PDB file of C-alpha atoms in Angstrom:
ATOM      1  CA  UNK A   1      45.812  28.471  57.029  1.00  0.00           C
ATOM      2  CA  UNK A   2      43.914  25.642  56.097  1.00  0.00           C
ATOM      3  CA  UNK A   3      45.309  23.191  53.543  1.00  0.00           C
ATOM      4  CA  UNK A   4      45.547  19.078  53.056  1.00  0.00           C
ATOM      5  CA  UNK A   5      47.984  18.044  50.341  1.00  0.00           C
ATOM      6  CA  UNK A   6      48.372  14.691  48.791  1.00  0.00           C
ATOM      7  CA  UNK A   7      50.037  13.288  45.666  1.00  0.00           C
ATOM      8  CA  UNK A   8      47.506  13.026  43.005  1.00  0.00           C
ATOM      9  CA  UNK A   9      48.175   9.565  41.793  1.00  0.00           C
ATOM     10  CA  UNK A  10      49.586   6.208  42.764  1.00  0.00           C
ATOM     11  CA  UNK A  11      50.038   2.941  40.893  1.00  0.00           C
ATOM     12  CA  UNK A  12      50.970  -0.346  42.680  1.00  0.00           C
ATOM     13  CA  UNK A  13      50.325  -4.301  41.539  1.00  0.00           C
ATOM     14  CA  UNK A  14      47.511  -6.159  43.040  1.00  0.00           C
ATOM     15  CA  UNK A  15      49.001  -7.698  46.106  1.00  0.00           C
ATOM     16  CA  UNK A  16      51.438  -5.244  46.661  1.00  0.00           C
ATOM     17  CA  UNK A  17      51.227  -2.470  49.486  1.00  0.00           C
ATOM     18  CA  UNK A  18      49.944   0.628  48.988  1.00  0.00           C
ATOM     19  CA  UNK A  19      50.576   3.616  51.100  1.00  0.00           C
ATOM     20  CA  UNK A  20      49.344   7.087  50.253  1.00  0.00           C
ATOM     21  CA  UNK A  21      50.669  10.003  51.919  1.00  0.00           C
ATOM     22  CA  UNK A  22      48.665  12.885  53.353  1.00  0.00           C
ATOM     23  CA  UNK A  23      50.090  16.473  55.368  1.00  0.00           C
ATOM     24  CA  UNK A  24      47.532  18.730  57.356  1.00  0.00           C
ATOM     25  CA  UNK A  25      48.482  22.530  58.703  1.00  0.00           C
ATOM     26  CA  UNK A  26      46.019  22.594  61.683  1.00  0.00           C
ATOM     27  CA  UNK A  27      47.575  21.132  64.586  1.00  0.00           C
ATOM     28  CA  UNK A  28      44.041  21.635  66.314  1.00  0.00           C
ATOM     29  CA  UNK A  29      42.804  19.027  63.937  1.00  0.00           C
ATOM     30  CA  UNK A  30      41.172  16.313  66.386  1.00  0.00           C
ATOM     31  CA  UNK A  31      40.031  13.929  64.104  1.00  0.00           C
ATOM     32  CA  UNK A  32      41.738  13.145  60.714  1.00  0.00           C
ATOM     33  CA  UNK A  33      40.218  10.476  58.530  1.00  0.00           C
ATOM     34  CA  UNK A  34      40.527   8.536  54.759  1.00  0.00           C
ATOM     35  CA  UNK A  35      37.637   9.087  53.204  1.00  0.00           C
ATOM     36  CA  UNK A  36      37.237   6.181  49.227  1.00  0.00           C
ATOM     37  CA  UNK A  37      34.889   7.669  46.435  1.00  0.00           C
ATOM     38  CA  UNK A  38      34.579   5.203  43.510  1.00  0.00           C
ATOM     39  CA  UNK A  39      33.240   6.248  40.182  1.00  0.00           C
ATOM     40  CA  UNK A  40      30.015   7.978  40.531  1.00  0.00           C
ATOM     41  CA  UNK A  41      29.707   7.805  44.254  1.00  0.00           C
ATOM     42  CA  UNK A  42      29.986   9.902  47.247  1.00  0.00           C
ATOM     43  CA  UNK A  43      32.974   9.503  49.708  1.00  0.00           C
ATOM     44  CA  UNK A  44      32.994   6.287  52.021  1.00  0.00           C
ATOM     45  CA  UNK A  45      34.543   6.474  55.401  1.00  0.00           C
ATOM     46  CA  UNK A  46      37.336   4.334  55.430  1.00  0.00           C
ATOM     47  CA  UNK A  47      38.996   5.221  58.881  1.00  0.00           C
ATOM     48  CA  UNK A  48      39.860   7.849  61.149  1.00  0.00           C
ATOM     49  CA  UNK A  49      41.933   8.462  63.782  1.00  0.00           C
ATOM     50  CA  UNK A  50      42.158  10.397  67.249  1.00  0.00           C
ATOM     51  CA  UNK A  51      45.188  13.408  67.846  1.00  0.00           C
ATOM     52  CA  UNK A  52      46.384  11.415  70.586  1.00  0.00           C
ATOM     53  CA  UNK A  53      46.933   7.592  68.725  1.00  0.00           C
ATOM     54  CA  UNK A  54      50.155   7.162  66.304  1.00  0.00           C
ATOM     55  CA  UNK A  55      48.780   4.308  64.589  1.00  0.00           C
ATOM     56  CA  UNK A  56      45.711   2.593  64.124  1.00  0.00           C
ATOM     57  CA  UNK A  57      45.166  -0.803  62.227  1.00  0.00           C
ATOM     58  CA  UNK A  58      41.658  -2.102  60.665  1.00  0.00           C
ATOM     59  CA  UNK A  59      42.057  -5.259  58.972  1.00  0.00           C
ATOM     60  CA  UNK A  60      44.000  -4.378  55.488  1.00  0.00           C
ATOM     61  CA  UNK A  61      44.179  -0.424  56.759  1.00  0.00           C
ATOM     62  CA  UNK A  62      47.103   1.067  58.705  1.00  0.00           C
ATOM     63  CA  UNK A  63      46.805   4.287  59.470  1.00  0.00           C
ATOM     64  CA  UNK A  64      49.784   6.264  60.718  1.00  0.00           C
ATOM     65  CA  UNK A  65      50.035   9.928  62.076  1.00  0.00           C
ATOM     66  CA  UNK A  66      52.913  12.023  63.430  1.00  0.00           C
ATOM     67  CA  UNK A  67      51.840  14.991  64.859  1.00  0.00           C
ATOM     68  CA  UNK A  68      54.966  16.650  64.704  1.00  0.00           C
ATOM     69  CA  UNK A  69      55.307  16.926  60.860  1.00  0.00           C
ATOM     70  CA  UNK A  70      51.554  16.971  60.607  1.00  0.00           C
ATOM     71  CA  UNK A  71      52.004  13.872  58.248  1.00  0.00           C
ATOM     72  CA  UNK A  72      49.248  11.254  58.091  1.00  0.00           C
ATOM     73  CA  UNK A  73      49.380   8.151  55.942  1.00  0.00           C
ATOM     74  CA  UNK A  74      47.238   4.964  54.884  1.00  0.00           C
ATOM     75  CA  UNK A  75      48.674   1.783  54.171  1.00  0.00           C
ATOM     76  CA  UNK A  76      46.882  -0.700  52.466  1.00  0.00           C
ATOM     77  CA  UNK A  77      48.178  -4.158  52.909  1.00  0.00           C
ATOM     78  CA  UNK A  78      47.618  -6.434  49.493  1.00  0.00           C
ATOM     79  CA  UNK A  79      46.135  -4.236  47.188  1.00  0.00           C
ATOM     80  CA  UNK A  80      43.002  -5.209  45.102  1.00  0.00           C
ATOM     81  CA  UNK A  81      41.854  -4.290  41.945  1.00  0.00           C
ATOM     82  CA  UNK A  82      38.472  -3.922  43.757  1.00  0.00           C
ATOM     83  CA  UNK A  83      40.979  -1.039  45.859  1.00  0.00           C
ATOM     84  CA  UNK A  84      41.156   1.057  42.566  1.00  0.00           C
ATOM     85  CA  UNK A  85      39.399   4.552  43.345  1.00  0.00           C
ATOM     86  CA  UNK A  86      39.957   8.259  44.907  1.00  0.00           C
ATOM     87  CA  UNK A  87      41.258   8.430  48.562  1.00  0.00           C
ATOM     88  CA  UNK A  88      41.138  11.597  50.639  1.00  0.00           C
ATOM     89  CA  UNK A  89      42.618  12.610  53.401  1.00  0.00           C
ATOM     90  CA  UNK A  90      40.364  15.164  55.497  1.00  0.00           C
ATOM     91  CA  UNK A  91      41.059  16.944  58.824  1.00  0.00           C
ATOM     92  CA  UNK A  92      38.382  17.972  61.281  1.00  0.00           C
ATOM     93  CA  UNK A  93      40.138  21.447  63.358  1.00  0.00           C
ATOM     94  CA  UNK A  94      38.980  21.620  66.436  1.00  0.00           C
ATOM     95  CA  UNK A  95      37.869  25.449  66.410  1.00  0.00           C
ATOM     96  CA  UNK A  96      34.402  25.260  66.062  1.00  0.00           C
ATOM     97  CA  UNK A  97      34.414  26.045  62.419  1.00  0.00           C
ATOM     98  CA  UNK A  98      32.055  22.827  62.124  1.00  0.00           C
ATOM     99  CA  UNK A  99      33.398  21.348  58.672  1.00  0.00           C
ATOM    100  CA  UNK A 100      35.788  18.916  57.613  1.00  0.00           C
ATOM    101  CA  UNK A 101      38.760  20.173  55.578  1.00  0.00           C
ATOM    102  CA  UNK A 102      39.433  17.694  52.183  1.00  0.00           C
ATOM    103  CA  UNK A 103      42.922  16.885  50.457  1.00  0.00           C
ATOM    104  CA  UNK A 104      42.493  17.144  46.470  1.00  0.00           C
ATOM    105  CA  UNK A 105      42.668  13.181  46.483  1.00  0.00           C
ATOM    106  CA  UNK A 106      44.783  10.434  45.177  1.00  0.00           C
ATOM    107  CA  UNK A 107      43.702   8.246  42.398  1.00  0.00           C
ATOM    108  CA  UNK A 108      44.943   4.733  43.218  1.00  0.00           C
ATOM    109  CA  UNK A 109      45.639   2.628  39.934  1.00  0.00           C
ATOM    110  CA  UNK A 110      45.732  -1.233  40.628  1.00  0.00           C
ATOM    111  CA  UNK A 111      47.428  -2.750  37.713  1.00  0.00           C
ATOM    112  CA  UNK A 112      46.347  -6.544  37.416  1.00  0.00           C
TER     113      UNK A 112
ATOM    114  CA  UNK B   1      19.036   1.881  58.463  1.00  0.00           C
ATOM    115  CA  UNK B   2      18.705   4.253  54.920  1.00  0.00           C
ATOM    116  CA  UNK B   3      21.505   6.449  53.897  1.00  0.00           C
ATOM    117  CA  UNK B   4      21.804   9.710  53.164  1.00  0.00           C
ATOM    118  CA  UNK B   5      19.454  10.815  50.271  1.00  0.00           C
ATOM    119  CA  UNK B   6      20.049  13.531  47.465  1.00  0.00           C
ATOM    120  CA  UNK B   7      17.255  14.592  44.720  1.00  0.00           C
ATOM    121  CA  UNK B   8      17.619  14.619  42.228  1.00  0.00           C
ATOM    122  CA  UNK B   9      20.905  12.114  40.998  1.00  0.00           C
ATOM    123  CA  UNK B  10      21.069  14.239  37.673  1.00  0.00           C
ATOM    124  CA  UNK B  11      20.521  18.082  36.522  1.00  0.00           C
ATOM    125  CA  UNK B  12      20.571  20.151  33.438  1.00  0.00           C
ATOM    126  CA  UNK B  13      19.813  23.962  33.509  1.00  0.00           C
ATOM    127  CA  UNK B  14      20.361  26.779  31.377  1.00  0.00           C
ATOM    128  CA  UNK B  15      22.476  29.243  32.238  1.00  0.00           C
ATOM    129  CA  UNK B  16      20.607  32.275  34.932  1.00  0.00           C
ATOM    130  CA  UNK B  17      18.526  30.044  35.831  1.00  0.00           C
ATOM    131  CA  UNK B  18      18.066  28.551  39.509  1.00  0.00           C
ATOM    132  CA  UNK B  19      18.040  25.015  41.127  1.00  0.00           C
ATOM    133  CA  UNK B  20      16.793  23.451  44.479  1.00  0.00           C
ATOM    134  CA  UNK B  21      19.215  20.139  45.445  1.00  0.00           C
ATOM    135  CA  UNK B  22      17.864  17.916  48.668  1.00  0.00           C
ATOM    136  CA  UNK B  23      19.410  15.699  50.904  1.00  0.00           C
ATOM    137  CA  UNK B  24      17.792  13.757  53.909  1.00  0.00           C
ATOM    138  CA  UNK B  25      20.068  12.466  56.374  1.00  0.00           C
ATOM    139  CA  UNK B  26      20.129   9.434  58.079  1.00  0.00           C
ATOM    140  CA  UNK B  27      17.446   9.112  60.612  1.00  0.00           C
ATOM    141  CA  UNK B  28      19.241  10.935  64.039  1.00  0.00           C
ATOM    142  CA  UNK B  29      21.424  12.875  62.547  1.00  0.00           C
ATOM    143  CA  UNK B  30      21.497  16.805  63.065  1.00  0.00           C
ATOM    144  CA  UNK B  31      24.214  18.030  61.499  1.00  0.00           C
ATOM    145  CA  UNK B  32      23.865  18.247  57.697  1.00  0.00           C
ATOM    146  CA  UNK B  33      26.930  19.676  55.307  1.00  0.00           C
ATOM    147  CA  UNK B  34      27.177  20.416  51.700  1.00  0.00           C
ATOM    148  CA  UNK B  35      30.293  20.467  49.559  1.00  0.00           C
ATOM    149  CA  UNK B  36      30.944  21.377  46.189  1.00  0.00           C
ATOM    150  CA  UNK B  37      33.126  18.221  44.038  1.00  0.00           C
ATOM    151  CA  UNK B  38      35.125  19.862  40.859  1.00  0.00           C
ATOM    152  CA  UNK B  39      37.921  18.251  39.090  1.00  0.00           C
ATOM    153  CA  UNK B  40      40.010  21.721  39.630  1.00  0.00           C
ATOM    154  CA  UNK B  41      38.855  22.520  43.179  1.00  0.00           C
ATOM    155  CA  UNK B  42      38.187  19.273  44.579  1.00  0.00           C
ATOM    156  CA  UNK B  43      36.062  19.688  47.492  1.00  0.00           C
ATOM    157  CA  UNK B  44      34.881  22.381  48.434  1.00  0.00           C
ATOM    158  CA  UNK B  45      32.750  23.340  51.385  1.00  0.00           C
ATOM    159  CA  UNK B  46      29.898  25.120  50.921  1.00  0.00           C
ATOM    160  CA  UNK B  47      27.781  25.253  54.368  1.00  0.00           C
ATOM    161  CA  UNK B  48      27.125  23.227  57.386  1.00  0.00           C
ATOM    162  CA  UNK B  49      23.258  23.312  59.455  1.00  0.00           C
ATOM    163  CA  UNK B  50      22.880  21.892  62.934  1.00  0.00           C
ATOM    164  CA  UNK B  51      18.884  22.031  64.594  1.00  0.00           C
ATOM    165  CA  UNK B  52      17.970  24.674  61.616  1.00  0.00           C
ATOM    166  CA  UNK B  53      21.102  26.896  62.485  1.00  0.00           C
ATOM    167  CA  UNK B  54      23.494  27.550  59.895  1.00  0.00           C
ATOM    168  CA  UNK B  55      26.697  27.492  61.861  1.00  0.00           C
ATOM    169  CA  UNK B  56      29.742  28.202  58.933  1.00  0.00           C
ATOM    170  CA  UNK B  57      29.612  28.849  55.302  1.00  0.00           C
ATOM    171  CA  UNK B  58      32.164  28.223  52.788  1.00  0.00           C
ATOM    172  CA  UNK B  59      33.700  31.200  50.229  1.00  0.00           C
ATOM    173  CA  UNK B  60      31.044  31.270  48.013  1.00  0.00           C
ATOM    174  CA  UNK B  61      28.762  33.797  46.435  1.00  0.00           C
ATOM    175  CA  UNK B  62      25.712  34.689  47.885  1.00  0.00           C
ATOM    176  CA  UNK B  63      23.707  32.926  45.227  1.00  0.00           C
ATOM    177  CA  UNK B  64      24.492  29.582  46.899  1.00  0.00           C
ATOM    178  CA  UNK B  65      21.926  29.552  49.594  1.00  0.00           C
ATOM    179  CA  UNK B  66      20.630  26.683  52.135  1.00  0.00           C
ATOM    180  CA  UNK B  67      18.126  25.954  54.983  1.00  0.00           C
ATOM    181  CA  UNK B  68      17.883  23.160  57.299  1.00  0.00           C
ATOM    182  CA  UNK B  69      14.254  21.825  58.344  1.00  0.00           C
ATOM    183  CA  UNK B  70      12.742  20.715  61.410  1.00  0.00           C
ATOM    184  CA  UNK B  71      13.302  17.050  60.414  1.00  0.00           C
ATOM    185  CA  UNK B  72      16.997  17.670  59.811  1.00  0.00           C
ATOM    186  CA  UNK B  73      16.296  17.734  55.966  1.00  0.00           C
ATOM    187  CA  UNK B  74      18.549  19.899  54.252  1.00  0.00           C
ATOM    188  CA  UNK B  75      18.322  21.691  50.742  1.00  0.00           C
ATOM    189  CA  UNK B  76      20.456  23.967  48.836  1.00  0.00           C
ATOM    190  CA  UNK B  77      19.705  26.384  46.372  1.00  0.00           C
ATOM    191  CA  UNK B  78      21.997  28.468  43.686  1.00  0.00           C
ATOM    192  CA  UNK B  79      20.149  30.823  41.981  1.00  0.00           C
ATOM    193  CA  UNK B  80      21.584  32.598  38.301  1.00  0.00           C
ATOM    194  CA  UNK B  81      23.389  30.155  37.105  1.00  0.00           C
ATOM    195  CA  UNK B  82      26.419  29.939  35.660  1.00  0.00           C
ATOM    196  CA  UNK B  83      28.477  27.641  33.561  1.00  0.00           C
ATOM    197  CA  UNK B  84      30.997  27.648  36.553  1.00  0.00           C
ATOM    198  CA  UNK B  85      28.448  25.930  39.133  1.00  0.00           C
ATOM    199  CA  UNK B  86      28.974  22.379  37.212  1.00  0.00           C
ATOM    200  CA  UNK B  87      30.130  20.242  39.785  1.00  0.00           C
ATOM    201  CA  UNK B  88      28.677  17.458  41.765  1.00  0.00           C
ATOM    202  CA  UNK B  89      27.267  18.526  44.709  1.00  0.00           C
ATOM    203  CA  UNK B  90      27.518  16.296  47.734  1.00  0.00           C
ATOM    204  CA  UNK B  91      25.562  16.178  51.342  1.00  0.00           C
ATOM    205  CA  UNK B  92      26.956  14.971  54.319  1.00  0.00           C
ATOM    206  CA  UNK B  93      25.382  13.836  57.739  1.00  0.00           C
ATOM    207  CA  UNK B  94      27.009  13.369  60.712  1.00  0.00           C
ATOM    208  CA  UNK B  95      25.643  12.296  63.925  1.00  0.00           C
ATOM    209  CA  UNK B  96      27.321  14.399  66.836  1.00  0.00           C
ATOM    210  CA  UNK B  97      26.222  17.815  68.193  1.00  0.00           C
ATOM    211  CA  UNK B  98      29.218  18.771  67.074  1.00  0.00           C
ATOM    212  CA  UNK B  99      30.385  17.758  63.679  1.00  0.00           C
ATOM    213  CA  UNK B 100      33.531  15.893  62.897  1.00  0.00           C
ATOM    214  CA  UNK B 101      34.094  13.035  65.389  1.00  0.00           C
ATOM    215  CA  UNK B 102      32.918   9.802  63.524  1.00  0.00           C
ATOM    216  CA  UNK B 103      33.093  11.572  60.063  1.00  0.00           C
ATOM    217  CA  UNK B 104      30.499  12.001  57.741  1.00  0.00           C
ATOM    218  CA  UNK B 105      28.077   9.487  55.984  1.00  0.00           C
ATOM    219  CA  UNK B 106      27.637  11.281  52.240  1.00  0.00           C
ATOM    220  CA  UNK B 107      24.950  10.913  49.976  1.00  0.00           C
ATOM    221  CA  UNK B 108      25.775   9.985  46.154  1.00  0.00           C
ATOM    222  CA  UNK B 109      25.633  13.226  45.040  1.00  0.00           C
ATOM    223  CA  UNK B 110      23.894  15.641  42.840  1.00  0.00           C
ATOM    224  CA  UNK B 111      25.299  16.062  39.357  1.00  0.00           C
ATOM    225  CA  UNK B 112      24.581  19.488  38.178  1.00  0.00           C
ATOM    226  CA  UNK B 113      25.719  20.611  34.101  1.00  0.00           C
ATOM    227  CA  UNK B 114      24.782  24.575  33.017  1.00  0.00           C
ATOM    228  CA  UNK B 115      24.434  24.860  29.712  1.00  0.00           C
TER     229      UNK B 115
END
């Protein structure tokens, strides 16, 4: 079937790391990204990565994906206040369905 | 370049009645999908158009409805309300015949409340 799960919330100190965890069922999934949505906003792309790569860094962003547990994560190195918001992990399965499948999210808390 | 537009930011209806939400993509983009935002469901999709085609649509009742135009423009319509349908309802572009690679680009959203 088709599910993303993620914890629901996270708390870290400004300048600490963060790292929110993310597992996907379809092990078609081609693409799987971290989507941001602040307070009335839509989702921001963040970062995605291909099937085939096990890690992929983008400035303060580390994202890390093993296929075999179908576990994808996303570090972020010293944590802002500005970080504080909704991340989502999303999986695009590659069998033509044509839509991206979201995790519920995880609110990020950045305590000061 | 602009980003993805939806009309109108804010909505209040009545309960049975109907409502038209828009969303134009960014300029080149083709595929268009809609999702449904609600604290309890999170995100739900709703339906995805590519070149006028619908080509997948989400679990929901046949009162949510869409169409894609000629100029990739996209609307959505749910027709007898209900208090249920609250939700923020969010459009997504993408650029690629075939949706997913690059992700999405969303628009802010459409904030729909039934009364």
């Amino acid at each position: 079937g088709e599910d993303v799960e993620q914890s629901l919330f996270l708390s870290v100190r400004e300048g600490d790391s963060s790292v929110i965890n993310c597992t996907y069922t379809d092990s078609s999934s081609t693409y799987l990204y971290w989507y941001k949505q602040e307070p009335g906003a839509g989702l921001q792309l963040l970062t995605y990565i291909f099937s085939n790569m096990d890690m992929k860094q983008d400035q303060r962003l580390t994202v890390l994906l093993n296929k075999k547990d179908k576990h994808l994560s996303l570090r972020i190195a010293d944590t802002q206040t500005g970080d504080s918001a909704i991340y989502f992990c999303a999986e695009f399965p590659n069998t033509g369905g044509f839509k991206t499948i979201f995790g519920a999210g995880t609110r990020l808390f950045v305590k000061a | 370049k602009a980003g993805v537009t939806q009309t109108p930011r804010y909505l209040i209806k009545t309960r049975g009645q109907q409502v038209t939400l828009s969303c134009s993509p960014i300029s080149g983009h083709r595929s268009v999908s809609w999702y449904q935002q609600t604290p309890g469901q999170g995100l739900q999709f709703l339906f995805e158009y590519f070149s006028e085609t619908q080509r997948n649509k989400g679990n929901f009742p046949g009162r949510f409805s869409g169409r894609q135009f000629s100029n990739s423009r996209s609307e959505m319509n749910v027709s007898t309300l209900e208090l249920g349908d609250s939700a923020l309802y969010l459009c997504a572009s993408s650029s690629p015949s075939v949706s997913g690679g690059d992700g999405y680009t969303f628009g802010s959203g459409t904030r729909l409340t039934v009364v």
